[in-house]
Protein backbone atom coordinates (compact mmCIF):
# COMPACT_ATOMS: atom_id res chain seq x y z
CA UNK A 1 0.00 0.00 0.00
CA UNK A 2 1.71 3.20 -1.15
CA UNK A 3 -0.99 5.67 -0.14
CA UNK A 4 -3.73 5.67 2.47
CA UNK A 5 -6.83 6.66 0.50
CA UNK A 6 -9.92 6.42 2.74
CA UNK A 7 -10.66 9.79 4.34
CA UNK A 8 -11.59 8.10 7.61
CA UNK A 9 -8.09 6.70 7.83
CA UNK A 10 -6.49 10.10 7.23
CA UNK A 11 -8.00 11.71 10.30
CA UNK A 12 -7.91 9.59 13.42
CA UNK A 13 -8.88 10.49 16.94
CA UNK A 14 -6.35 10.85 19.73
CA UNK A 15 -7.75 7.67 21.25
CA UNK A 16 -7.12 5.73 18.01
CA UNK A 17 -3.64 7.23 17.67
CA UNK A 18 -2.69 6.08 21.17
CA UNK A 19 -4.37 2.71 20.61
CA UNK A 20 -2.18 2.16 17.56
CA UNK A 21 0.88 3.13 19.59
CA UNK A 22 -0.17 0.68 22.31
CA UNK A 23 -0.72 -2.14 19.79
CA UNK A 24 2.65 -1.48 18.18
CA UNK A 25 4.33 -1.45 21.57
CA UNK A 26 2.73 -4.77 22.53
CA UNK A 27 3.77 -6.22 19.16
CA UNK A 28 7.34 -5.08 19.77
CA UNK A 29 7.23 -6.50 23.31
CA UNK A 30 5.99 -9.91 22.16
CA UNK A 31 8.63 -10.31 19.46
CA UNK A 32 11.33 -8.95 21.79
CA UNK A 33 10.31 -11.62 24.30
CA UNK A 34 10.54 -14.21 21.52
CA UNK A 35 14.04 -13.12 20.52
CA UNK A 36 15.27 -12.62 24.10
CA UNK A 37 13.81 -15.85 25.52
CA UNK A 38 16.69 -18.04 24.24
CA UNK A 39 19.17 -15.95 26.24
CA UNK A 40 17.35 -16.96 29.42
CA UNK A 41 17.53 -20.60 28.36
CA UNK A 42 21.34 -20.50 28.63
CA UNK A 43 21.40 -21.78 32.25
CA UNK A 44 19.20 -24.72 31.24
CA UNK A 45 21.17 -25.42 28.06
CA UNK A 46 24.44 -25.22 30.02
CA UNK A 47 23.14 -27.27 32.94
CA UNK A 48 24.62 -30.82 33.11
CA UNK A 49 22.53 -33.60 31.61
CA UNK A 50 22.57 -35.46 34.93
CA UNK A 51 20.76 -32.49 36.47
CA UNK A 52 18.11 -32.30 33.74
CA UNK A 53 19.84 -29.86 31.40
CA UNK A 54 21.26 -30.14 27.89
CA UNK A 55 24.93 -30.19 28.89
CA UNK A 56 26.13 -27.66 26.29
CA UNK A 57 29.24 -25.57 26.75
CA UNK A 58 28.66 -21.91 27.56
CA UNK A 59 29.83 -20.88 24.08
CA UNK A 60 27.55 -23.47 22.40
CA UNK A 61 24.59 -22.40 24.53
CA UNK A 62 25.30 -18.80 23.55
CA UNK A 63 25.32 -19.83 19.89
CA UNK A 64 21.89 -21.50 20.18
CA UNK A 65 20.57 -18.46 22.01
CA UNK A 66 21.65 -16.20 19.13
CA UNK A 67 19.63 -18.12 16.50
CA UNK A 68 16.56 -15.91 16.79
CA UNK A 69 18.72 -12.80 16.46
CA UNK A 70 20.37 -14.33 13.40
CA UNK A 71 16.99 -14.92 11.75
CA UNK A 72 15.99 -11.37 12.54
CA UNK A 73 19.25 -9.92 11.24
CA UNK A 74 18.96 -11.65 7.86
CA UNK A 75 15.50 -10.28 7.06
CA UNK A 76 15.30 -6.77 8.55
CA UNK A 77 16.01 -4.97 5.27
CA UNK A 78 13.56 -7.22 3.40
CA UNK A 79 10.84 -6.37 5.92
CA UNK A 80 11.79 -2.71 5.52
CA UNK A 81 11.15 -3.01 1.79
CA UNK A 82 7.78 -4.62 2.55
CA UNK A 83 6.97 -1.68 4.84
CA UNK A 84 7.91 0.87 2.17
CA UNK A 85 5.90 -0.94 -0.53
CA UNK A 86 2.93 -2.48 1.30
CA UNK A 87 2.63 -0.57 4.56
CA UNK A 88 3.10 -1.14 8.27
CA UNK A 89 -0.13 -3.05 8.91
CA UNK A 90 0.66 -5.71 6.29
CA UNK A 91 4.22 -6.13 7.58
CA UNK A 92 3.20 -6.33 11.23
CA UNK A 93 0.50 -8.95 10.67
CA UNK A 94 2.71 -11.08 8.44
CA UNK A 95 5.69 -10.88 10.75
CA UNK A 96 3.75 -11.67 13.90
CA UNK A 97 2.23 -14.72 12.20
CA UNK A 98 5.65 -16.07 11.22
CA UNK A 99 7.08 -15.35 14.68
CA UNK A 100 4.20 -17.23 16.30
CA UNK A 101 4.75 -20.22 14.01
CA UNK A 102 8.46 -20.32 14.81
CA UNK A 103 7.71 -20.12 18.52
CA UNK A 104 5.22 -22.97 18.25
CA UNK A 105 7.75 -25.18 16.48
CA UNK A 106 10.37 -24.34 19.12
CA UNK A 107 8.07 -25.60 21.88
CA UNK A 108 7.82 -28.99 20.18
CA UNK A 109 11.50 -29.94 19.90
CA UNK A 110 14.19 -31.04 22.34
CA UNK A 111 17.10 -31.10 19.88
CA UNK A 112 19.43 -28.07 20.19
CA UNK A 113 19.87 -27.94 16.39
CA UNK A 114 16.13 -28.09 15.69
CA UNK A 115 15.52 -25.58 18.47
CA UNK A 116 17.98 -23.17 16.85
CA UNK A 117 16.22 -23.59 13.49
CA UNK A 118 12.77 -22.89 14.93
CA UNK A 119 14.08 -19.89 16.83
CA UNK A 120 15.68 -18.57 13.66
CA UNK A 121 12.27 -18.75 11.94
CA UNK A 122 10.72 -16.88 14.86
CA UNK A 123 13.42 -14.25 14.45
CA UNK A 124 12.54 -13.86 10.77
CA UNK A 125 9.00 -12.90 11.75
CA UNK A 126 10.09 -10.77 14.70
CA UNK A 127 12.11 -8.57 12.35
CA UNK A 128 8.89 -7.06 10.96
CA UNK A 129 8.02 -5.22 14.16
CA UNK A 130 11.42 -3.52 14.17
CA UNK A 131 11.27 -2.34 10.56
CA UNK A 132 7.68 -1.13 10.95
CA UNK A 133 8.29 0.83 14.14
CA UNK A 134 9.04 4.24 12.69
CA UNK A 135 6.33 5.28 10.29
CA UNK A 136 3.38 4.55 12.58
CA UNK A 137 4.84 7.01 15.09
CA UNK A 138 6.20 9.61 12.66
CA UNK A 139 3.11 9.36 10.47
CA UNK A 140 0.50 9.81 13.20
CA UNK A 141 2.24 12.01 15.82
CA UNK A 142 3.39 15.65 15.46
CA UNK A 143 7.12 16.36 15.60
CA UNK A 144 6.99 17.85 19.10
CA UNK A 145 5.55 14.60 20.50
CA UNK A 146 7.45 12.02 18.46
CA UNK A 147 10.33 11.66 20.89
CA UNK A 148 8.03 10.60 23.72
CA UNK A 149 5.85 8.51 21.39
CA UNK A 150 8.85 6.67 19.96
CA UNK A 151 10.27 6.30 23.46
CA UNK A 152 7.02 4.59 24.49
CA UNK A 153 7.09 2.48 21.32
CA UNK A 154 10.65 1.41 22.08
CA UNK A 155 9.73 0.34 25.61
CA UNK A 156 8.32 -2.74 23.95
CA UNK A 157 11.81 -4.18 23.66
CA UNK A 158 12.88 -3.98 27.33
CA UNK A 159 9.38 -4.88 28.52
CA UNK A 160 9.44 -7.94 26.27
CA UNK A 161 12.87 -8.88 27.57
CA UNK A 162 11.56 -8.35 31.10
CA UNK A 163 8.63 -10.69 30.44
CA UNK A 164 11.03 -13.33 29.18
CA UNK A 165 13.43 -12.79 32.08
CA UNK A 166 10.70 -13.14 34.70
CA UNK A 167 9.28 -16.35 33.27
CA UNK A 168 11.50 -18.27 30.86
CA UNK A 169 14.44 -19.20 33.11
CA UNK A 170 12.35 -20.35 36.04
CA UNK A 171 9.86 -22.30 33.87
CA UNK A 172 12.72 -23.92 31.91
CA UNK A 173 14.46 -24.91 35.15
CA UNK A 174 11.34 -26.57 36.52
CA UNK A 175 9.52 -27.85 33.41
CA UNK A 176 11.89 -27.73 30.45
CA UNK A 177 12.55 -25.57 27.42
CA UNK A 178 9.32 -26.29 25.51
CA UNK A 179 6.92 -25.06 28.21
CA UNK A 180 9.11 -21.99 28.79
CA UNK A 181 8.77 -20.93 25.17
CA UNK A 182 4.97 -20.95 25.35
CA UNK A 183 5.20 -17.57 27.12
CA UNK A 184 6.53 -15.53 24.16
CA UNK A 185 4.52 -17.62 21.70
CA UNK A 186 1.23 -16.81 23.43
CA UNK A 187 2.22 -13.14 23.70
CA UNK A 188 2.83 -13.02 19.95
CA UNK A 189 -0.62 -14.43 19.22
CA UNK A 190 -2.27 -11.81 21.45
CA UNK A 191 -0.24 -9.04 19.79
CA UNK A 192 -1.46 -10.15 16.36
CA UNK A 193 -5.05 -9.65 17.46
CA UNK A 194 -4.25 -6.17 18.81
CA UNK A 195 -2.60 -5.05 15.56
CA UNK A 196 -5.48 -6.41 13.46
CA UNK A 197 -8.02 -4.44 15.50
CA UNK A 198 -6.25 -1.07 15.71
CA UNK A 199 -3.35 -0.31 13.36
CA UNK A 200 -3.86 1.80 10.24
CA UNK A 201 -1.14 2.80 7.81
CA UNK A 202 -0.29 6.51 8.13
CA UNK A 203 -0.90 8.70 5.07
CA UNK A 204 1.98 9.28 2.70
CA UNK A 205 2.56 11.46 -0.38
CA UNK A 206 1.10 10.22 -3.65
CA UNK A 207 2.87 7.22 -5.15
CA UNK A 208 3.92 9.29 -8.16
CA UNK A 209 6.14 11.42 -5.94
CA UNK A 210 8.32 8.39 -5.14
CA UNK A 211 10.43 8.98 -8.25
CA UNK A 212 11.40 12.45 -7.04
CA UNK A 213 12.62 11.22 -3.65
CA UNK A 214 16.41 11.39 -3.23
CA UNK A 215 18.18 8.45 -1.62
CA UNK A 216 18.97 9.86 1.86
CA UNK A 217 22.18 7.81 2.03
CA UNK A 218 23.55 9.71 -0.97
CA UNK A 219 22.67 13.11 0.47
CA UNK A 220 25.04 12.98 3.48
CA UNK A 221 26.55 10.66 6.09
CA UNK A 222 23.99 11.41 8.82
CA UNK A 223 22.15 8.06 8.67
CA UNK A 224 25.36 6.05 8.35
CA UNK A 225 26.79 7.73 11.43
CA UNK A 226 23.65 6.92 13.42
CA UNK A 227 23.95 3.30 12.29
CA UNK A 228 27.61 3.09 13.30
CA UNK A 229 27.13 4.69 16.71
CA UNK A 230 24.12 2.47 17.38
CA UNK A 231 26.16 -0.63 16.56
CA UNK A 232 28.78 0.39 19.10
CA UNK A 233 26.13 1.09 21.75
CA UNK A 234 24.35 -2.22 21.20
CA UNK A 235 27.36 -4.32 22.29
CA UNK A 236 27.06 -3.60 26.04
CA UNK A 237 23.27 -3.69 25.72
CA UNK A 238 23.20 -7.28 24.50
CA UNK A 239 26.02 -8.30 26.82
CA UNK A 240 24.04 -7.38 29.95
CA UNK A 241 20.82 -8.73 28.44
CA UNK A 242 22.34 -12.06 27.45
CA UNK A 243 24.59 -12.77 30.43
CA UNK A 244 23.16 -10.65 33.24
CA UNK A 245 20.91 -13.47 34.43
CA UNK A 246 23.61 -16.11 33.95
CA UNK A 247 26.06 -13.99 36.00
CA UNK A 248 23.53 -13.69 38.83
CA UNK A 249 22.89 -17.45 38.81
CA UNK A 250 26.42 -18.76 38.25
CA UNK A 251 28.58 -15.89 39.49
CA UNK A 252 26.58 -14.83 42.54
CA UNK A 253 24.80 -18.16 43.18
CA UNK A 254 21.29 -16.69 43.00
CA UNK A 255 18.25 -18.83 42.29
CA UNK A 256 16.88 -18.64 38.69
CA UNK A 257 13.62 -17.20 40.02
CA UNK A 258 15.23 -14.33 41.93
CA UNK A 259 17.67 -13.66 39.12
CA UNK A 260 14.83 -13.57 36.59
CA UNK A 261 12.85 -11.08 38.66
CA UNK A 262 15.94 -8.89 39.04
CA UNK A 263 16.58 -8.87 35.30
CA UNK A 264 12.90 -8.13 34.73
CA UNK A 265 13.26 -5.10 36.99
CA UNK A 266 16.23 -3.91 34.93
CA UNK A 267 14.02 -3.96 31.86
CA UNK A 268 11.42 -1.77 33.56
CA UNK A 269 14.25 0.67 34.27
CA UNK A 270 15.24 0.46 30.62
CA UNK A 271 11.71 1.23 29.49
CA UNK A 272 11.61 4.30 31.73
CA UNK A 273 14.99 5.41 30.38
CA UNK A 274 13.72 5.28 26.80
CA UNK A 275 10.68 7.39 27.60
CA UNK A 276 12.81 9.85 29.57
CA UNK A 277 15.31 10.17 26.73
CA UNK A 278 12.48 10.75 24.27
CA UNK A 279 10.94 13.45 26.46
CA UNK A 280 14.33 15.14 26.79
CA UNK A 281 14.83 15.08 23.02
CA UNK A 282 11.45 16.77 22.48
CA UNK A 283 12.26 19.40 25.09
CA UNK A 284 15.73 20.07 23.65
CA UNK A 285 14.63 19.91 20.02
CA UNK A 286 17.44 17.44 19.39
CA UNK A 287 17.72 13.67 19.10
CA UNK A 288 21.51 13.46 18.83
CA UNK A 289 22.67 15.51 21.81
CA UNK A 290 20.83 13.24 24.28
CA UNK A 291 22.14 10.22 22.38
CA UNK A 292 25.73 11.40 22.83
CA UNK A 293 25.11 11.91 26.55
CA UNK A 294 23.77 8.34 26.78
CA UNK A 295 26.99 7.05 25.19
CA UNK A 296 29.09 8.82 27.84
CA UNK A 297 27.03 7.51 30.75
CA UNK A 298 26.84 3.97 29.34
CA UNK A 299 30.62 3.76 28.97
CA UNK A 300 31.25 4.96 32.51
CA UNK A 301 28.61 2.64 33.96
CA UNK A 302 29.94 -0.46 32.18
CA UNK A 303 33.47 0.28 33.42
CA UNK A 304 32.22 0.60 37.00
CA UNK A 305 30.15 -2.58 36.64
CA UNK A 306 33.19 -4.47 35.44
CA UNK A 307 35.26 -3.36 38.39
CA UNK A 308 32.55 -4.09 40.96
CA UNK A 309 31.73 -7.51 39.47
CA UNK A 310 35.41 -8.51 39.49
CA UNK A 311 35.73 -7.66 43.19
CA UNK A 312 32.25 -8.73 44.34
CA UNK A 313 33.07 -12.30 45.43
CA UNK A 314 33.01 -12.50 49.21
CA UNK A 315 31.87 -8.90 49.69
CA UNK A 316 28.21 -8.21 50.45
CA UNK A 317 28.62 -4.49 49.83
CA UNK A 318 30.33 -4.89 46.45
CA UNK A 319 27.80 -7.53 45.44
CA UNK A 320 24.97 -5.10 46.13
CA UNK A 321 26.80 -2.31 44.29
CA UNK A 322 27.46 -4.52 41.27
CA UNK A 323 23.79 -5.56 41.06
CA UNK A 324 22.71 -1.90 41.23
CA UNK A 325 25.21 -1.10 38.48
CA UNK A 326 23.76 -3.95 36.40
CA UNK A 327 20.33 -2.31 36.72
CA UNK A 328 21.78 1.07 35.75
CA UNK A 329 23.71 -0.39 32.81
CA UNK A 330 20.60 -2.20 31.56
CA UNK A 331 18.73 1.12 31.55
CA UNK A 332 21.47 3.30 30.06
CA UNK A 333 22.46 0.92 27.28
CA UNK A 334 18.93 0.97 25.82
CA UNK A 335 18.10 4.66 26.34
CA UNK A 336 19.48 5.65 22.93
CA UNK A 337 17.33 3.32 20.82
CA UNK A 338 14.23 5.50 20.59
CA UNK A 339 16.35 8.56 19.82
CA UNK A 340 18.10 6.83 16.95
CA UNK A 341 14.90 5.40 15.46
CA UNK A 342 13.07 8.72 15.65
CA UNK A 343 15.93 10.56 13.96
CA UNK A 344 16.20 7.92 11.25
CA UNK A 345 12.47 7.97 10.46
CA UNK A 346 12.43 11.76 10.36
CA UNK A 347 15.48 12.04 8.09
CA UNK A 348 14.70 9.07 5.79
CA UNK A 349 11.12 10.14 4.99
CA UNK A 350 8.04 8.10 4.05
CA UNK A 351 9.52 6.20 1.10
CA UNK A 352 12.82 5.23 2.73
CA UNK A 353 12.08 4.86 6.44
CA UNK A 354 11.31 1.14 6.25
CA UNK A 355 14.60 0.29 4.58
CA UNK A 356 16.50 2.72 6.79
CA UNK A 357 14.99 1.06 9.87
CA UNK A 358 15.89 -2.31 8.40
CA UNK A 359 19.49 -1.26 7.84
CA UNK A 360 19.66 0.18 11.35
CA UNK A 361 18.40 -3.03 12.90
CA UNK A 362 20.53 -5.21 10.66
CA UNK A 363 23.67 -3.38 11.68
CA UNK A 364 22.74 -3.65 15.35
CA UNK A 365 21.90 -7.32 15.11
CA UNK A 366 25.12 -8.19 13.31
CA UNK A 367 26.79 -7.08 16.53
CA UNK A 368 24.08 -8.64 18.70
CA UNK A 369 24.46 -12.07 17.09
CA UNK A 370 28.21 -11.98 17.69
CA UNK A 371 27.93 -10.94 21.34
CA UNK A 372 26.66 -14.20 22.98
CA UNK A 373 29.27 -16.65 21.64
CA UNK A 374 32.19 -14.19 21.84
CA UNK A 375 31.19 -12.99 25.30
CA UNK A 376 30.83 -16.62 26.38
CA UNK A 377 34.44 -17.25 25.34
CA UNK A 378 35.58 -14.05 27.08
CA UNK A 379 33.76 -14.92 30.30
CA UNK A 380 35.22 -18.44 30.25
CA UNK A 381 38.74 -17.05 29.81
CA UNK A 382 38.71 -13.89 31.94
CA UNK A 383 35.49 -13.81 33.97
CA UNK A 384 32.40 -11.62 34.07
CA UNK A 385 34.06 -8.53 35.53
CA UNK A 386 36.70 -8.25 32.83
CA UNK A 387 34.13 -8.85 30.09
CA UNK A 388 31.79 -6.14 31.43
CA UNK A 389 34.71 -3.71 31.68
CA UNK A 390 35.87 -4.50 28.14
CA UNK A 391 32.40 -3.66 26.83
CA UNK A 392 32.81 -0.10 28.15
CA UNK A 393 35.13 0.64 25.23
CA UNK A 394 32.31 0.48 22.67
CA UNK A 395 30.04 3.29 23.96
CA UNK A 396 33.09 5.45 24.64
CA UNK A 397 34.11 5.10 20.98
CA UNK A 398 30.51 5.85 19.97
CA UNK A 399 30.70 9.35 21.49
CA UNK A 400 32.57 10.73 18.48
CA UNK A 401 30.38 8.85 15.98
CA UNK A 402 27.04 10.39 17.05
CA UNK A 403 26.26 12.98 14.29
CA UNK A 404 25.36 15.96 16.46
CA UNK A 405 26.66 18.48 13.94
CA UNK A 406 24.59 17.11 11.04
CA UNK A 407 21.26 17.20 12.84
CA UNK A 408 18.40 19.35 11.52
CA UNK A 409 16.06 21.22 13.89
CA UNK A 410 13.20 19.04 15.16
CA UNK A 411 9.82 20.06 13.75
PDB file of N, CA and C in Angstrom, residues 82 109 230 251 351 404:
ATOM      1  N   UNK A  82       9.222  -4.328   2.475  1.00  0.00           N
ATOM      2  CA  UNK A  82       7.784  -4.621   2.553  1.00  0.00           C
ATOM      3  C   UNK A  82       7.037  -3.430   3.148  1.00  0.00           C
ATOM      4  N   UNK A 109      10.258 -29.209  20.148  1.00  0.00           N
ATOM      5  CA  UNK A 109      11.501 -29.944  19.904  1.00  0.00           C
ATOM      6  C   UNK A 109      12.385 -29.936  21.140  1.00  0.00           C
ATOM      7  N   UNK A 230      25.073   3.413  16.786  1.00  0.00           N
ATOM      8  CA  UNK A 230      24.122   2.471  17.384  1.00  0.00           C
ATOM      9  C   UNK A 230      24.718   1.069  17.488  1.00  0.00           C
ATOM     10  N   UNK A 251      27.551 -16.673  38.836  1.00  0.00           N
ATOM     11  CA  UNK A 251      28.580 -15.887  39.488  1.00  0.00           C
ATOM     12  C   UNK A 251      28.259 -15.531  40.921  1.00  0.00           C
ATOM     13  N   UNK A 351       9.225   7.233   2.082  1.00  0.00           N
ATOM     14  CA  UNK A 351       9.521   6.195   1.099  1.00  0.00           C
ATOM     15  C   UNK A 351      10.838   5.472   1.364  1.00  0.00           C
ATOM     16  N   UNK A 404      26.003  14.787  15.891  1.00  0.00           N
ATOM     17  CA  UNK A 404      25.357  15.958  16.465  1.00  0.00           C
ATOM     18  C   UNK A 404      25.386  17.130  15.488  1.00  0.00           C
TER      19      UNK A 404
END
